[in-house]
PDB file of C-alpha atoms and ligand atoms in Angstrom:
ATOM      1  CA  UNK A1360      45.400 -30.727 -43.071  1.00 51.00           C
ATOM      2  CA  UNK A1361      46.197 -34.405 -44.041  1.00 46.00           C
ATOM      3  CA  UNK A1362      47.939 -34.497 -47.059  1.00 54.00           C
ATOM      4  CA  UNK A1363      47.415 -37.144 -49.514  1.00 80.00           C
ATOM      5  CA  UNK A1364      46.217 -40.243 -47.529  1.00 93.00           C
ATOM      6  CA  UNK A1365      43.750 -42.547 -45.874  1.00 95.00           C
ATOM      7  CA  UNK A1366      43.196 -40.889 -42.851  1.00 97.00           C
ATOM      8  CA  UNK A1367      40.523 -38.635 -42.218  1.00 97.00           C
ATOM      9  CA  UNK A1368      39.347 -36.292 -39.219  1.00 98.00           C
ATOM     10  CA  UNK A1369      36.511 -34.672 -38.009  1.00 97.00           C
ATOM     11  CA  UNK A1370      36.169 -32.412 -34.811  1.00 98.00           C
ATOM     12  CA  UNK A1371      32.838 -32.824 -32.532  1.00 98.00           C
ATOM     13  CA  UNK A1372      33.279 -30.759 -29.515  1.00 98.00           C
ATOM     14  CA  UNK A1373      31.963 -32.525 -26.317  1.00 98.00           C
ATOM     15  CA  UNK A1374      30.726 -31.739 -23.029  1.00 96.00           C
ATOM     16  CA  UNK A1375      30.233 -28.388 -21.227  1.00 96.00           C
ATOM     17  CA  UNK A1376      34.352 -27.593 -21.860  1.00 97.00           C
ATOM     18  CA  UNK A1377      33.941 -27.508 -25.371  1.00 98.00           C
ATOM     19  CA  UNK A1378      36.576 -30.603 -25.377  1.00 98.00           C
ATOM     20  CA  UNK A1379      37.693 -31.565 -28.825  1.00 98.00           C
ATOM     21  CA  UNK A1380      36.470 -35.263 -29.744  1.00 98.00           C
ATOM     22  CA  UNK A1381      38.244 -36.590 -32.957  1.00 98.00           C
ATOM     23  CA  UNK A1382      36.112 -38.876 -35.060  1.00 98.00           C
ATOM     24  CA  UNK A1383      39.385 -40.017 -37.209  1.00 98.00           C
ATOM     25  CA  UNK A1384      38.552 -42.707 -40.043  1.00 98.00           C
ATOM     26  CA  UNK A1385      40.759 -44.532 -42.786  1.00 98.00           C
ATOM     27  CA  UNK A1386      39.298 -44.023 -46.095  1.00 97.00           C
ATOM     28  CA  UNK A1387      40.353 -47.130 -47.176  1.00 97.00           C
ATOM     29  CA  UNK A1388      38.882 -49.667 -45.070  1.00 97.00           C
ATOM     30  CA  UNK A1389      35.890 -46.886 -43.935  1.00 98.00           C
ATOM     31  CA  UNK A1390      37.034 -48.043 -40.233  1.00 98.00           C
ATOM     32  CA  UNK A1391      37.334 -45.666 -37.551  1.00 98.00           C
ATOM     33  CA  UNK A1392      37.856 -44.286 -34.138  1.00 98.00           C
ATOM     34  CA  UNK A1393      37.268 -41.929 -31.597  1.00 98.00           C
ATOM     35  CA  UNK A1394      39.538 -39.791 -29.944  1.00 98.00           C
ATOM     36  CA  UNK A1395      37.932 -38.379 -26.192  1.00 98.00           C
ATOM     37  CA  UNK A1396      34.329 -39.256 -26.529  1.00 98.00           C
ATOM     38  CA  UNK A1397      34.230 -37.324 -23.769  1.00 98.00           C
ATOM     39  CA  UNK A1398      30.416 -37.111 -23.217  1.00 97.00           C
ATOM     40  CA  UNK A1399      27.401 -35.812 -25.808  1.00 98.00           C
ATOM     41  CA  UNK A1400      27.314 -39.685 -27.099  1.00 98.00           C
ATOM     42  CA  UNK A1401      24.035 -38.652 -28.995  1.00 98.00           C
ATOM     43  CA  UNK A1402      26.274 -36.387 -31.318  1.00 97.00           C
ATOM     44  CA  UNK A1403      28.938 -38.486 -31.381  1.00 98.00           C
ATOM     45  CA  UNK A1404      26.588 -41.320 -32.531  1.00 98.00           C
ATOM     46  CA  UNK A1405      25.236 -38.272 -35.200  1.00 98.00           C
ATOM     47  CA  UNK A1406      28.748 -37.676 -36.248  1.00 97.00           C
ATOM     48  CA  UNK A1407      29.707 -41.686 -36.767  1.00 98.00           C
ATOM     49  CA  UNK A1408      26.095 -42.103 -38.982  1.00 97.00           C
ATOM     50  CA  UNK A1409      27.088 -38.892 -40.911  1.00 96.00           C
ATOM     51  CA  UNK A1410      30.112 -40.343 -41.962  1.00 96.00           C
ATOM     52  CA  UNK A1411      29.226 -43.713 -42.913  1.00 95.00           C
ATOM     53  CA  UNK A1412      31.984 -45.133 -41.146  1.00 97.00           C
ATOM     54  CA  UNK A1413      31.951 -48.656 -38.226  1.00 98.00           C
ATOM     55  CA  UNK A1414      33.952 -47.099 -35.223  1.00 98.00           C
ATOM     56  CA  UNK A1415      36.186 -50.000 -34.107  1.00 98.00           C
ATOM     57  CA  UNK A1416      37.382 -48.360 -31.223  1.00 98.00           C
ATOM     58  CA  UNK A1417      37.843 -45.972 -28.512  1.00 98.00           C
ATOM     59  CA  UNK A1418      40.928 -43.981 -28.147  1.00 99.00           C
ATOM     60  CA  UNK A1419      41.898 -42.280 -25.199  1.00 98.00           C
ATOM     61  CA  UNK A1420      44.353 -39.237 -24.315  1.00 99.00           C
ATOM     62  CA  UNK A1421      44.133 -39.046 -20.874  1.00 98.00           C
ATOM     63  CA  UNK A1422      42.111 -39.867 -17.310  1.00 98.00           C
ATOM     64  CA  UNK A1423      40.371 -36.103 -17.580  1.00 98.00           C
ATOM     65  CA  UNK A1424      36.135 -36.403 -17.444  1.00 98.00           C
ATOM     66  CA  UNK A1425      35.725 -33.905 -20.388  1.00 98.00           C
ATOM     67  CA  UNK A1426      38.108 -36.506 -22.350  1.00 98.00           C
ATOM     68  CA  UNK A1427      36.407 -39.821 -21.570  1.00 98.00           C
ATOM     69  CA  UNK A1428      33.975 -39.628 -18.816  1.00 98.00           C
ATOM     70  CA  UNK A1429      31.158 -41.500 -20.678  1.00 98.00           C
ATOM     71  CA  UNK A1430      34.060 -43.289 -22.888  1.00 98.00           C
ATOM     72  CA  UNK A1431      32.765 -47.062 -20.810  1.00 98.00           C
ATOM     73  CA  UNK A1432      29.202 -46.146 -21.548  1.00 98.00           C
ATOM     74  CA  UNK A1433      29.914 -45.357 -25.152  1.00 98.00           C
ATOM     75  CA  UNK A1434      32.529 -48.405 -25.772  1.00 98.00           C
ATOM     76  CA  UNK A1435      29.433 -50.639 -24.508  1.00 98.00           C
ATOM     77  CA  UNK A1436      26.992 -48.955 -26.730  1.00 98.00           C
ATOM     78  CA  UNK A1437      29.153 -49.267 -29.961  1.00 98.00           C
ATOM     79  CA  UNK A1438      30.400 -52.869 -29.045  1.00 98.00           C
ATOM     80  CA  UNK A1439      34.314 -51.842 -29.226  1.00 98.00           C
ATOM     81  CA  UNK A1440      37.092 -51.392 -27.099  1.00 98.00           C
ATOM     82  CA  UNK A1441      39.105 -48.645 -24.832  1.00 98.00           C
ATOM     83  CA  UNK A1442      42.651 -47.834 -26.068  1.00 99.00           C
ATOM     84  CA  UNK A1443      44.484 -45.801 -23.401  1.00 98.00           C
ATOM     85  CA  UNK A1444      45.882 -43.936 -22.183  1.00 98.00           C
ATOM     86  CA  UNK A1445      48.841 -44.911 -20.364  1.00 98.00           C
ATOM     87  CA  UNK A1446      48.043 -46.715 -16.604  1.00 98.00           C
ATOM     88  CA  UNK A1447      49.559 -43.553 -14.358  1.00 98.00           C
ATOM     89  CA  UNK A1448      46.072 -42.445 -15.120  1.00 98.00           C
ATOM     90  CA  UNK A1449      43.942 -45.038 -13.463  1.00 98.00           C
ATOM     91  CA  UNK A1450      43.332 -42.808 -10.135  1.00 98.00           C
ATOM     92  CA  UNK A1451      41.890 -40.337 -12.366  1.00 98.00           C
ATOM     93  CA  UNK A1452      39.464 -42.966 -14.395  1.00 98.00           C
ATOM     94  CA  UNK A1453      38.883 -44.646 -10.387  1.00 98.00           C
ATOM     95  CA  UNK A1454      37.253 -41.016  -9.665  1.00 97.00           C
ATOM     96  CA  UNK A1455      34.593 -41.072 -12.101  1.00 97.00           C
ATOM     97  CA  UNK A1456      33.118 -43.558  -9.627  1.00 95.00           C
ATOM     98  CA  UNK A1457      31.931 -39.983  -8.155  1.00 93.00           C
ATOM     99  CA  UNK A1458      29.159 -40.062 -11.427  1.00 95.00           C
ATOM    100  CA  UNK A1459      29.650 -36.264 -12.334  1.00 95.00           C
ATOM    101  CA  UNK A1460      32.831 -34.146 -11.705  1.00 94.00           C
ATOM    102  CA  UNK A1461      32.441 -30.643 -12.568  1.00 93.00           C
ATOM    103  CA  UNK A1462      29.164 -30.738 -13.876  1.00 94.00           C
ATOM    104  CA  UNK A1463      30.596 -33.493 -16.712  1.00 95.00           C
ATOM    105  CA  UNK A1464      28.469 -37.092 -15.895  1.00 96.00           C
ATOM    106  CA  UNK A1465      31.133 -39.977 -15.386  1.00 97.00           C
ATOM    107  CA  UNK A1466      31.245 -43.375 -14.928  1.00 97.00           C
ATOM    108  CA  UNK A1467      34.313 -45.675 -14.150  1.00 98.00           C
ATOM    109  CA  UNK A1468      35.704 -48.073 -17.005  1.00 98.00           C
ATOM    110  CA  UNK A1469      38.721 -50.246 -17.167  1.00 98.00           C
ATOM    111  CA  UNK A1470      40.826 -49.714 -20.933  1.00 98.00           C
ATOM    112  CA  UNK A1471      41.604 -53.074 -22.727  1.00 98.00           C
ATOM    113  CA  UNK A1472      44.294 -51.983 -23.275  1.00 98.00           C
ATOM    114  CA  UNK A1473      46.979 -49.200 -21.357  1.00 98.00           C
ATOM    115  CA  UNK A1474      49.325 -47.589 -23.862  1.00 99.00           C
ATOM    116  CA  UNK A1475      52.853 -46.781 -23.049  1.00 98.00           C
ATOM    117  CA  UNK A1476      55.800 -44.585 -24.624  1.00 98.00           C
ATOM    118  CA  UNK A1477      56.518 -46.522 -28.121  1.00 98.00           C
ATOM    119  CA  UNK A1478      53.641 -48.416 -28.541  1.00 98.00           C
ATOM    120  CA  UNK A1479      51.393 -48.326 -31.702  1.00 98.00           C
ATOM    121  CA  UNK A1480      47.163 -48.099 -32.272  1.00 98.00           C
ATOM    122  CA  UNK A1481      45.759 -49.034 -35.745  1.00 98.00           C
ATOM    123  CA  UNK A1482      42.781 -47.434 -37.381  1.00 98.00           C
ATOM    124  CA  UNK A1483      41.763 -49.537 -40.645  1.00 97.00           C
ATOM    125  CA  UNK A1484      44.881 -49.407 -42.351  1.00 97.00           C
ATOM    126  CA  UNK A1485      46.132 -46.649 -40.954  1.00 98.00           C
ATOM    127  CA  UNK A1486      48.987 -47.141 -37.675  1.00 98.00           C
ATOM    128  CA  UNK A1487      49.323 -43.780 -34.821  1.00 98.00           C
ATOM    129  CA  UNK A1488      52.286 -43.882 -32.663  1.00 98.00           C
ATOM    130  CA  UNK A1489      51.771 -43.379 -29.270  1.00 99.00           C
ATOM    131  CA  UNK A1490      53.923 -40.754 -27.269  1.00 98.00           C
ATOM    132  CA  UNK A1491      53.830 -40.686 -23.380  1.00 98.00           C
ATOM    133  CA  UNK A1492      53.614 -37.162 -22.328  1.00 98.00           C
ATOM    134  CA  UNK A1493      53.227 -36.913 -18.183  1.00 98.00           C
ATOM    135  CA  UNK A1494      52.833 -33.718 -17.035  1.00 98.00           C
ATOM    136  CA  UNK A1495      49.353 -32.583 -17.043  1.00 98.00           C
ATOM    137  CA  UNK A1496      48.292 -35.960 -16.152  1.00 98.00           C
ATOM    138  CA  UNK A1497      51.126 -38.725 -15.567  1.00 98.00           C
ATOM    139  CA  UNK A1498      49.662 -41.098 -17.955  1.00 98.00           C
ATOM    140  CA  UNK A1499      48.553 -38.623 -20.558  1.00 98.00           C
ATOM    141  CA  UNK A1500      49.148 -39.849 -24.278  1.00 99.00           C
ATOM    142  CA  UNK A1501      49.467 -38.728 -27.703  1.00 98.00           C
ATOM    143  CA  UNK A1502      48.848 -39.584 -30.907  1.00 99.00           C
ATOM    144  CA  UNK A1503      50.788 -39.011 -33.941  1.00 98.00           C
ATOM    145  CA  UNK A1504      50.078 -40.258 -37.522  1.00 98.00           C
ATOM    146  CA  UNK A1505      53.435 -38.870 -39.358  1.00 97.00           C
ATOM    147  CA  UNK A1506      52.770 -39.829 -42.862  1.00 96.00           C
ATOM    148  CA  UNK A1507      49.611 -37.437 -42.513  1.00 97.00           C
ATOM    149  CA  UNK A1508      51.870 -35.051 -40.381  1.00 97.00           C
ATOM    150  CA  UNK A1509      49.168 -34.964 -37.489  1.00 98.00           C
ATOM    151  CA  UNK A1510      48.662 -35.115 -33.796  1.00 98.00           C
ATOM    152  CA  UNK A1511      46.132 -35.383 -31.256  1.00 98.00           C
ATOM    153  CA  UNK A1512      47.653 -33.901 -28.138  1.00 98.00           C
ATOM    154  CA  UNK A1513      44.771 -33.617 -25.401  1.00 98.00           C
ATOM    155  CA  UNK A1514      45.794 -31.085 -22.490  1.00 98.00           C
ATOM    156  CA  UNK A1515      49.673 -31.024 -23.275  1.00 98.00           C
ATOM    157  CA  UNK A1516      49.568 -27.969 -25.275  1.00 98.00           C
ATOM    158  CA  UNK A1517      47.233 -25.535 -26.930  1.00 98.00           C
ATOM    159  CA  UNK A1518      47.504 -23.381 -29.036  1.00 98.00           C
ATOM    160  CA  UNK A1519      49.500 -20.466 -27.640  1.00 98.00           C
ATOM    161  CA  UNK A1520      49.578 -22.148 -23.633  1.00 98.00           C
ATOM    162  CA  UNK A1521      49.879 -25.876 -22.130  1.00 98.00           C
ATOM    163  CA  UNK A1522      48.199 -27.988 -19.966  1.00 98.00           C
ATOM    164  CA  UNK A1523      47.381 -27.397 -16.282  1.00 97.00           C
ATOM    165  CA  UNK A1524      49.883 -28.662 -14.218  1.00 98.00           C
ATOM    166  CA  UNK A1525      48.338 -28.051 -10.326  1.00 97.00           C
ATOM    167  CA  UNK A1526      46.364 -31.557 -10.431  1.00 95.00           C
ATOM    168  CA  UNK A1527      47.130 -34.063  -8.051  1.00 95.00           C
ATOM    169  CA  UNK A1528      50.469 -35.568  -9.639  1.00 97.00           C
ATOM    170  CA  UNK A1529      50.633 -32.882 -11.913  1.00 97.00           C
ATOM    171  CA  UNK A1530      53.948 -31.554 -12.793  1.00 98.00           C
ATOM    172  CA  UNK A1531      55.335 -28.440 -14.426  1.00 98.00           C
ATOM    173  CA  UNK A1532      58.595 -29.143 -15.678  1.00 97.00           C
ATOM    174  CA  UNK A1533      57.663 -32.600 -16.561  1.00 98.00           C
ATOM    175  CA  UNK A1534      55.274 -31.106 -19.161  1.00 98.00           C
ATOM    176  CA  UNK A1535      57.283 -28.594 -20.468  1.00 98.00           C
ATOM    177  CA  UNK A1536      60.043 -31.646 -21.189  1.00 98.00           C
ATOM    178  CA  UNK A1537      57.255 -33.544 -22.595  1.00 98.00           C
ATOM    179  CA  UNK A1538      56.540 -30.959 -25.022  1.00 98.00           C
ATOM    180  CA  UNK A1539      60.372 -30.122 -25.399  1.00 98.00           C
ATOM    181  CA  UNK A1540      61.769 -33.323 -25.889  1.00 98.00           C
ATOM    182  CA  UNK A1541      58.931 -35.762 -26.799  1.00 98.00           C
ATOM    183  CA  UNK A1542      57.070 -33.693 -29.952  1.00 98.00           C
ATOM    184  CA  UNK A1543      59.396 -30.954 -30.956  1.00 98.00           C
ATOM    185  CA  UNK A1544      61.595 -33.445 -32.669  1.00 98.00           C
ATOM    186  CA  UNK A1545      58.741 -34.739 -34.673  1.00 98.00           C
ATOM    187  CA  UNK A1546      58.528 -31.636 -36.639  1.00 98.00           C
ATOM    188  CA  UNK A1547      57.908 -27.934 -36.988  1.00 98.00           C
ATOM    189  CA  UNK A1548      55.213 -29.265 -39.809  1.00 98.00           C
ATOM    190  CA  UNK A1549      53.446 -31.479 -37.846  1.00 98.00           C
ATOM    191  CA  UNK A1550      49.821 -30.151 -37.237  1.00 98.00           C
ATOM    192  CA  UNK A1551      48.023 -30.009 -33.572  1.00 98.00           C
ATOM    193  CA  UNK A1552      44.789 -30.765 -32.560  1.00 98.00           C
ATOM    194  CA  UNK A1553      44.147 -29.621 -28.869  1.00 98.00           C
ATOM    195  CA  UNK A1554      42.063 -30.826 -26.653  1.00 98.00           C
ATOM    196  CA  UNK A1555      40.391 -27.543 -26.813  1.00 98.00           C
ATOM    197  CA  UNK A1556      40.180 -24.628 -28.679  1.00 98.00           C
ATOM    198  CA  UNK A1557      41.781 -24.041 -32.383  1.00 98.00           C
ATOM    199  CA  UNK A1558      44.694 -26.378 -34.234  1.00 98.00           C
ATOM    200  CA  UNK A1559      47.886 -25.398 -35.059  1.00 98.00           C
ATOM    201  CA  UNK A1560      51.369 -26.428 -35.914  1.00 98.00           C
ATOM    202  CA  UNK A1561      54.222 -27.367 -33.671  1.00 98.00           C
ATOM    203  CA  UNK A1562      56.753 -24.782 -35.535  1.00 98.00           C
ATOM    204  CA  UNK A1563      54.138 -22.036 -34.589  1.00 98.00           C
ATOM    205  CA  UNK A1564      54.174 -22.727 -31.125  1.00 98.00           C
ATOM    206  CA  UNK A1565      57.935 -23.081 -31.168  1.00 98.00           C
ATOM    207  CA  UNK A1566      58.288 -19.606 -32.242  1.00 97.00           C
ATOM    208  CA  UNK A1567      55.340 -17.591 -30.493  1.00 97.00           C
ATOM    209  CA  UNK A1568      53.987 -19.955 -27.436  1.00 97.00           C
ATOM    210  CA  UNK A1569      55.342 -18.156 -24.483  1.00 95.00           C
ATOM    211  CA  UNK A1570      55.667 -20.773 -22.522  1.00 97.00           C
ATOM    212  CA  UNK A1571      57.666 -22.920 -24.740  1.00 96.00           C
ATOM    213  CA  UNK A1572      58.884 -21.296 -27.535  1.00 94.00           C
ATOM    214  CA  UNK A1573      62.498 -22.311 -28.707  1.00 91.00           C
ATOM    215  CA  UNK A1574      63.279 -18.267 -27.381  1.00 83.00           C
ATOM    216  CA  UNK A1575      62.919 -19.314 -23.884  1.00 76.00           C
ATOM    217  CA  UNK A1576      64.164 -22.987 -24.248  1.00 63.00           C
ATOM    218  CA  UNK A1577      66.767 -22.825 -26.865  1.00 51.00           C
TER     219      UNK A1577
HETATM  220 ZN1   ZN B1070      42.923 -32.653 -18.891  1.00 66.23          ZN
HETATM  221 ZN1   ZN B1071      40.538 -31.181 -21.199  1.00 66.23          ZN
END
């Protein structure tokens, strides 16, 4: 899926929504991240000792419990920071003050850093843009490592749908611009990893996703 460099990726779905965690890692440097560490830390821990790899940090798609409801507990645990996402999702990270939301345990955490529209993360060696993409959440992120032709999307789209939009400050149309204007021109190549369910390619979606295939978009 990664084509010929440092960046590696491994899926550990987490919490009772089957919610796609990336462990990604640069093979260089053996430094890594996590992408959603949702919950399950235990086998997230399992994951990072399988690999061999230090996490350095904590990356972060969006406010969404099954995408980083134990993501304080865990950055505490592992000594690193909280990248993300973008600040129009602190009322959703404020909620996890509650301690569960649908039946996923939470607890409130403050990033070290919010992301916004242009900005860059580093793994290792390796750099990720960082795409704002409001519209399931408003501060919903994603991350794109082009040389590798790869993106972690969270809830914006799946493979053959997109992300809720009938949350509080959800918004239909803003996610199907998102999807429209933000990642369509990075590539019909680039590869998809979903916040759940399976991967697939941004071309794919542009020519069978009913919801936002270039057929009903042009
Ligand atoms: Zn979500
Ligand atoms: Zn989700």
């Amino acid at each position: 899926m990664t084509k010929e460099t440092p960046l590696r990726i491994g899926i550990v779905p987490v919490t009772v929504y089957q919610q796609n965690c990336s462990l990604i890692w640069c093979t260089k440097t053996m430094k890594g991240a996590l992408v959603d560490p949702g919950g399950d830390l235990d086998r997230l821990k399992q994951a990072i000792a399988q690999t061999g790899i230090t996490v350095e940090k904590l990356l972060i798609t969006h406010g969404h419990m099954d995408h980083c409801g134990l993501a304080g507990v865990l950055a505490r645990d592992l000594g690193v920071p909280i990248e993300g996402p973008h600040e129009g999702d602190k009322f959703w990270i404020d909620g996890h003050a509650r301690g569960m939301i649908e039946g996923v345990p939470t607890e409130v955490f403050t990033p070290d850093r919010w992301l916004k529209d242009g900005d860059t993360v580093t793994v290792g060696d390796l750099t990720l843009d960082v795409i704002h993409c409001p519209g399931h959440t408003p501060g919903h992120v994603v991350f794109v490592h082009c040389e590798a032709r790869v993106a972690m999307v969270g809830d914006v789209l799946f493979a053959g749908s997109i992300g809720r939009t009938d949350f509080p400050r959800g918004d239909h149309a803003t996610l199907i611009a998102s999807i429209t204007q933000k990642l369509w021109p990075l590539g019909d190549d680039i590869t998809f990893i979903p916040g759940h369910g399976p991967n697939s390619t941004f071309g794919h979606e542009r020519r069978t996703n009913p919801f936002v295939s270039d057929g009903k978009f042009g």
